[in-house]
Amino acid sequence: MKSTIAAQVLALASLANATVFVGIRTRTDGAQSQVAWTNGTPDPCSGFSPIVNSNSNPCGRDFFVDGDNGPFRLEGCGGNGLTLFRTGQFNSNCKYDKQTINCDGGATIEQDWNCA
C-alpha cells in the first residue's frame, strides 16, 4: 500500500513540473482535432490526448494527458492568451509557441501553445 501511495505522489509531483503543449493534429484525410501532450510524452504523434475532435475552440473542455493526469482545462480563448487549469486550480499561463511536428504516415501536429 505504501509503495502505491508513493508512486501516486511521485507521478503527481512529476506532472506538476511538466509542460503541457496544445496544437492541431491533421490526419492525412484532412480531419483535424485539438490535442495536448506533455514534455514527458515520448512521441507526441502517438501519445497525444484529444481535447476536441475538430478544429474548434479547445477552451472550457476537460482533458487528460499522459493517461489519467488531469483534468486540465484551457481558458481565455479569443483573448490575449490562454491559461491552463488543473482540477479547477491555476496551473500555468500559456505562451504562443508555433512549431510543426511531422509524424510518420503523413499526419502533422501544429503546436500552438506551450503551457509551462
PDB file of C-alpha atoms in Angstrom:
ATOM      1  CA  MET A   1       0.000   0.000   0.000  1.00  0.00           C
ATOM      2  CA  LYS A   2       2.803   2.434   0.895  1.00  0.00           C
ATOM      3  CA  SER A   3       4.508   1.862  -2.461  1.00  0.00           C
ATOM      4  CA  THR A   4       1.241   2.565  -4.307  1.00  0.00           C
ATOM      5  CA  ILE A   5       0.742   5.860  -2.476  1.00  0.00           C
ATOM      6  CA  ALA A   6       4.400   6.790  -3.004  1.00  0.00           C
ATOM      7  CA  ALA A   7       4.106   6.050  -6.727  1.00  0.00           C
ATOM      8  CA  GLN A   8       0.987   8.236  -6.994  1.00  0.00           C
ATOM      9  CA  VAL A   9       2.673  11.115  -5.157  1.00  0.00           C
ATOM     10  CA  LEU A  10       5.735  10.798  -7.396  1.00  0.00           C
ATOM     11  CA  ALA A  11       3.559  10.796 -10.534  1.00  0.00           C
ATOM     12  CA  LEU A  12       1.704  13.922  -9.395  1.00  0.00           C
ATOM     13  CA  ALA A  13       4.941  15.677  -8.463  1.00  0.00           C
ATOM     14  CA  SER A  14       6.472  14.949 -11.846  1.00  0.00           C
ATOM     15  CA  LEU A  15       3.368  16.254 -13.619  1.00  0.00           C
ATOM     16  CA  ALA A  16       3.491  19.479 -11.598  1.00  0.00           C
ATOM     17  CA  ASN A  17       6.773  20.232 -13.383  1.00  0.00           C
ATOM     18  CA  ALA A  18       5.548  19.053 -16.778  1.00  0.00           C
ATOM     19  CA  THR A  19       4.930  21.390 -19.675  1.00  0.00           C
ATOM     20  CA  VAL A  20       1.603  20.884 -21.457  1.00  0.00           C
ATOM     21  CA  PHE A  21       1.612  21.578 -25.201  1.00  0.00           C
ATOM     22  CA  VAL A  22      -1.527  22.224 -27.261  1.00  0.00           C
ATOM     23  CA  GLY A  23      -1.926  22.070 -31.017  1.00  0.00           C
ATOM     24  CA  ILE A  24      -3.932  20.973 -34.024  1.00  0.00           C
ATOM     25  CA  ARG A  25      -3.416  17.459 -35.394  1.00  0.00           C
ATOM     26  CA  THR A  26      -4.220  16.995 -39.068  1.00  0.00           C
ATOM     27  CA  ARG A  27      -4.663  13.452 -40.361  1.00  0.00           C
ATOM     28  CA  THR A  28      -3.796  12.501 -43.926  1.00  0.00           C
ATOM     29  CA  ASP A  29      -7.503  12.676 -44.852  1.00  0.00           C
ATOM     30  CA  GLY A  30      -7.597  16.315 -43.686  1.00  0.00           C
ATOM     31  CA  ALA A  31      -9.579  15.699 -40.488  1.00  0.00           C
ATOM     32  CA  GLN A  32      -8.382  17.891 -37.630  1.00  0.00           C
ATOM     33  CA  SER A  33      -8.521  17.730 -33.855  1.00  0.00           C
ATOM     34  CA  GLN A  34      -7.239  19.826 -30.974  1.00  0.00           C
ATOM     35  CA  VAL A  35      -4.739  17.750 -28.982  1.00  0.00           C
ATOM     36  CA  ALA A  36      -2.477  18.029 -25.931  1.00  0.00           C
ATOM     37  CA  TRP A  37       0.678  16.279 -24.716  1.00  0.00           C
ATOM     38  CA  THR A  38       3.448  16.899 -22.189  1.00  0.00           C
ATOM     39  CA  ASN A  39       7.205  17.201 -22.339  1.00  0.00           C
ATOM     40  CA  GLY A  40       7.194  13.700 -20.815  1.00  0.00           C
ATOM     41  CA  THR A  41       5.299  12.197 -23.758  1.00  0.00           C
ATOM     42  CA  PRO A  42       7.835  10.022 -25.635  1.00  0.00           C
ATOM     43  CA  ASP A  43       6.195  10.630 -29.036  1.00  0.00           C
ATOM     44  CA  PRO A  44       3.530  13.345 -29.443  1.00  0.00           C
ATOM     45  CA  CYS A  45       2.468  11.750 -32.739  1.00  0.00           C
ATOM     46  CA  SER A  46       1.144   8.675 -30.943  1.00  0.00           C
ATOM     47  CA  GLY A  47       0.943   9.851 -27.319  1.00  0.00           C
ATOM     48  CA  PHE A  48      -1.308  12.888 -27.705  1.00  0.00           C
ATOM     49  CA  SER A  49      -4.621  13.273 -25.898  1.00  0.00           C
ATOM     50  CA  PRO A  50      -7.638  14.701 -27.742  1.00  0.00           C
ATOM     51  CA  ILE A  51      -9.223  17.859 -26.373  1.00  0.00           C
ATOM     52  CA  VAL A  52     -11.908  18.064 -29.046  1.00  0.00           C
ATOM     53  CA  ASN A  53     -12.242  16.038 -32.251  1.00  0.00           C
ATOM     54  CA  SER A  54     -12.489  19.020 -34.555  1.00  0.00           C
ATOM     55  CA  ASN A  55     -10.640  22.264 -35.140  1.00  0.00           C
ATOM     56  CA  SER A  56     -12.950  24.118 -32.799  1.00  0.00           C
ATOM     57  CA  ASN A  57     -12.442  26.057 -29.605  1.00  0.00           C
ATOM     58  CA  PRO A  58     -10.439  23.984 -27.070  1.00  0.00           C
ATOM     59  CA  CYS A  59     -11.384  26.219 -24.125  1.00  0.00           C
ATOM     60  CA  GLY A  60     -13.809  25.129 -21.442  1.00  0.00           C
ATOM     61  CA  ARG A  61     -13.284  21.416 -22.093  1.00  0.00           C
ATOM     62  CA  ASP A  62     -11.767  18.994 -19.603  1.00  0.00           C
ATOM     63  CA  PHE A  63      -8.971  16.786 -20.909  1.00  0.00           C
ATOM     64  CA  PHE A  64      -6.342  14.428 -19.541  1.00  0.00           C
ATOM     65  CA  VAL A  65      -2.703  13.969 -20.588  1.00  0.00           C
ATOM     66  CA  ASP A  66      -0.358  11.011 -20.244  1.00  0.00           C
ATOM     67  CA  GLY A  67      -3.127   8.643 -19.228  1.00  0.00           C
ATOM     68  CA  ASP A  68      -5.244   9.826 -16.331  1.00  0.00           C
ATOM     69  CA  ASN A  69      -3.424  13.037 -15.331  1.00  0.00           C
ATOM     70  CA  GLY A  70      -5.902  15.863 -15.042  1.00  0.00           C
ATOM     71  CA  PRO A  71      -8.460  17.016 -15.627  1.00  0.00           C
ATOM     72  CA  PHE A  72      -6.929  20.030 -17.325  1.00  0.00           C
ATOM     73  CA  ARG A  73      -8.926  22.891 -18.816  1.00  0.00           C
ATOM     74  CA  LEU A  74      -7.888  25.794 -21.023  1.00  0.00           C
ATOM     75  CA  GLU A  75      -9.500  29.196 -20.529  1.00  0.00           C
ATOM     76  CA  GLY A  76      -9.047  32.521 -22.320  1.00  0.00           C
ATOM     77  CA  CYS A  77      -9.653  31.608 -25.958  1.00  0.00           C
ATOM     78  CA  GLY A  78     -10.256  34.700 -28.033  1.00  0.00           C
ATOM     79  CA  GLY A  79      -8.402  36.882 -25.541  1.00  0.00           C
ATOM     80  CA  ASN A  80      -4.773  37.833 -25.067  1.00  0.00           C
ATOM     81  CA  GLY A  81      -3.598  34.325 -24.213  1.00  0.00           C
ATOM     82  CA  LEU A  82      -4.510  31.021 -22.650  1.00  0.00           C
ATOM     83  CA  THR A  83      -4.440  29.909 -19.048  1.00  0.00           C
ATOM     84  CA  LEU A  84      -4.231  26.244 -18.060  1.00  0.00           C
ATOM     85  CA  PHE A  85      -6.106  24.962 -15.015  1.00  0.00           C
ATOM     86  CA  ARG A  86      -5.744  21.551 -13.378  1.00  0.00           C
ATOM     87  CA  THR A  87      -8.567  20.222 -11.195  1.00  0.00           C
ATOM     88  CA  GLY A  88     -10.017  23.734 -11.149  1.00  0.00           C
ATOM     89  CA  GLN A  89      -6.838  25.385  -9.865  1.00  0.00           C
ATOM     90  CA  PHE A  90      -4.442  27.654 -11.766  1.00  0.00           C
ATOM     91  CA  ASN A  91      -1.641  25.613 -13.322  1.00  0.00           C
ATOM     92  CA  SER A  92       0.172  27.951 -15.727  1.00  0.00           C
ATOM     93  CA  ASN A  93      -0.094  30.684 -18.311  1.00  0.00           C
ATOM     94  CA  CYS A  94       0.456  29.542 -21.874  1.00  0.00           C
ATOM     95  CA  LYS A  95       2.622  31.257 -24.432  1.00  0.00           C
ATOM     96  CA  TYR A  96       2.289  31.098 -28.187  1.00  0.00           C
ATOM     97  CA  ASP A  97       4.988  28.712 -29.420  1.00  0.00           C
ATOM     98  CA  LYS A  98       4.366  27.703 -33.048  1.00  0.00           C
ATOM     99  CA  GLN A  99       6.129  24.521 -34.196  1.00  0.00           C
ATOM    100  CA  THR A 100       5.342  21.834 -36.746  1.00  0.00           C
ATOM    101  CA  ILE A 101       5.705  18.164 -35.830  1.00  0.00           C
ATOM    102  CA  ASN A 102       5.782  15.838 -38.838  1.00  0.00           C
ATOM    103  CA  CYS A 103       4.529  12.375 -37.954  1.00  0.00           C
ATOM    104  CA  ASP A 104       5.142   9.078 -39.725  1.00  0.00           C
ATOM    105  CA  GLY A 105       2.474   8.351 -42.297  1.00  0.00           C
ATOM    106  CA  GLY A 106       1.898  11.995 -43.211  1.00  0.00           C
ATOM    107  CA  ALA A 107      -0.088  13.342 -40.251  1.00  0.00           C
ATOM    108  CA  THR A 108       1.108  16.611 -38.707  1.00  0.00           C
ATOM    109  CA  ILE A 109       0.700  18.395 -35.404  1.00  0.00           C
ATOM    110  CA  GLU A 110       0.843  22.186 -35.463  1.00  0.00           C
ATOM    111  CA  GLN A 111       1.861  23.057 -31.928  1.00  0.00           C
ATOM    112  CA  ASP A 112       0.406  26.423 -30.980  1.00  0.00           C
ATOM    113  CA  TRP A 113       0.737  26.731 -27.198  1.00  0.00           C
ATOM    114  CA  ASN A 114       3.323  25.935 -24.561  1.00  0.00           C
ATOM    115  CA  CYS A 115       1.913  25.924 -21.014  1.00  0.00           C
ATOM    116  CA  ALA A 116       4.804  25.766 -18.556  1.00  0.00           C
TER     117      ALA A 116
END
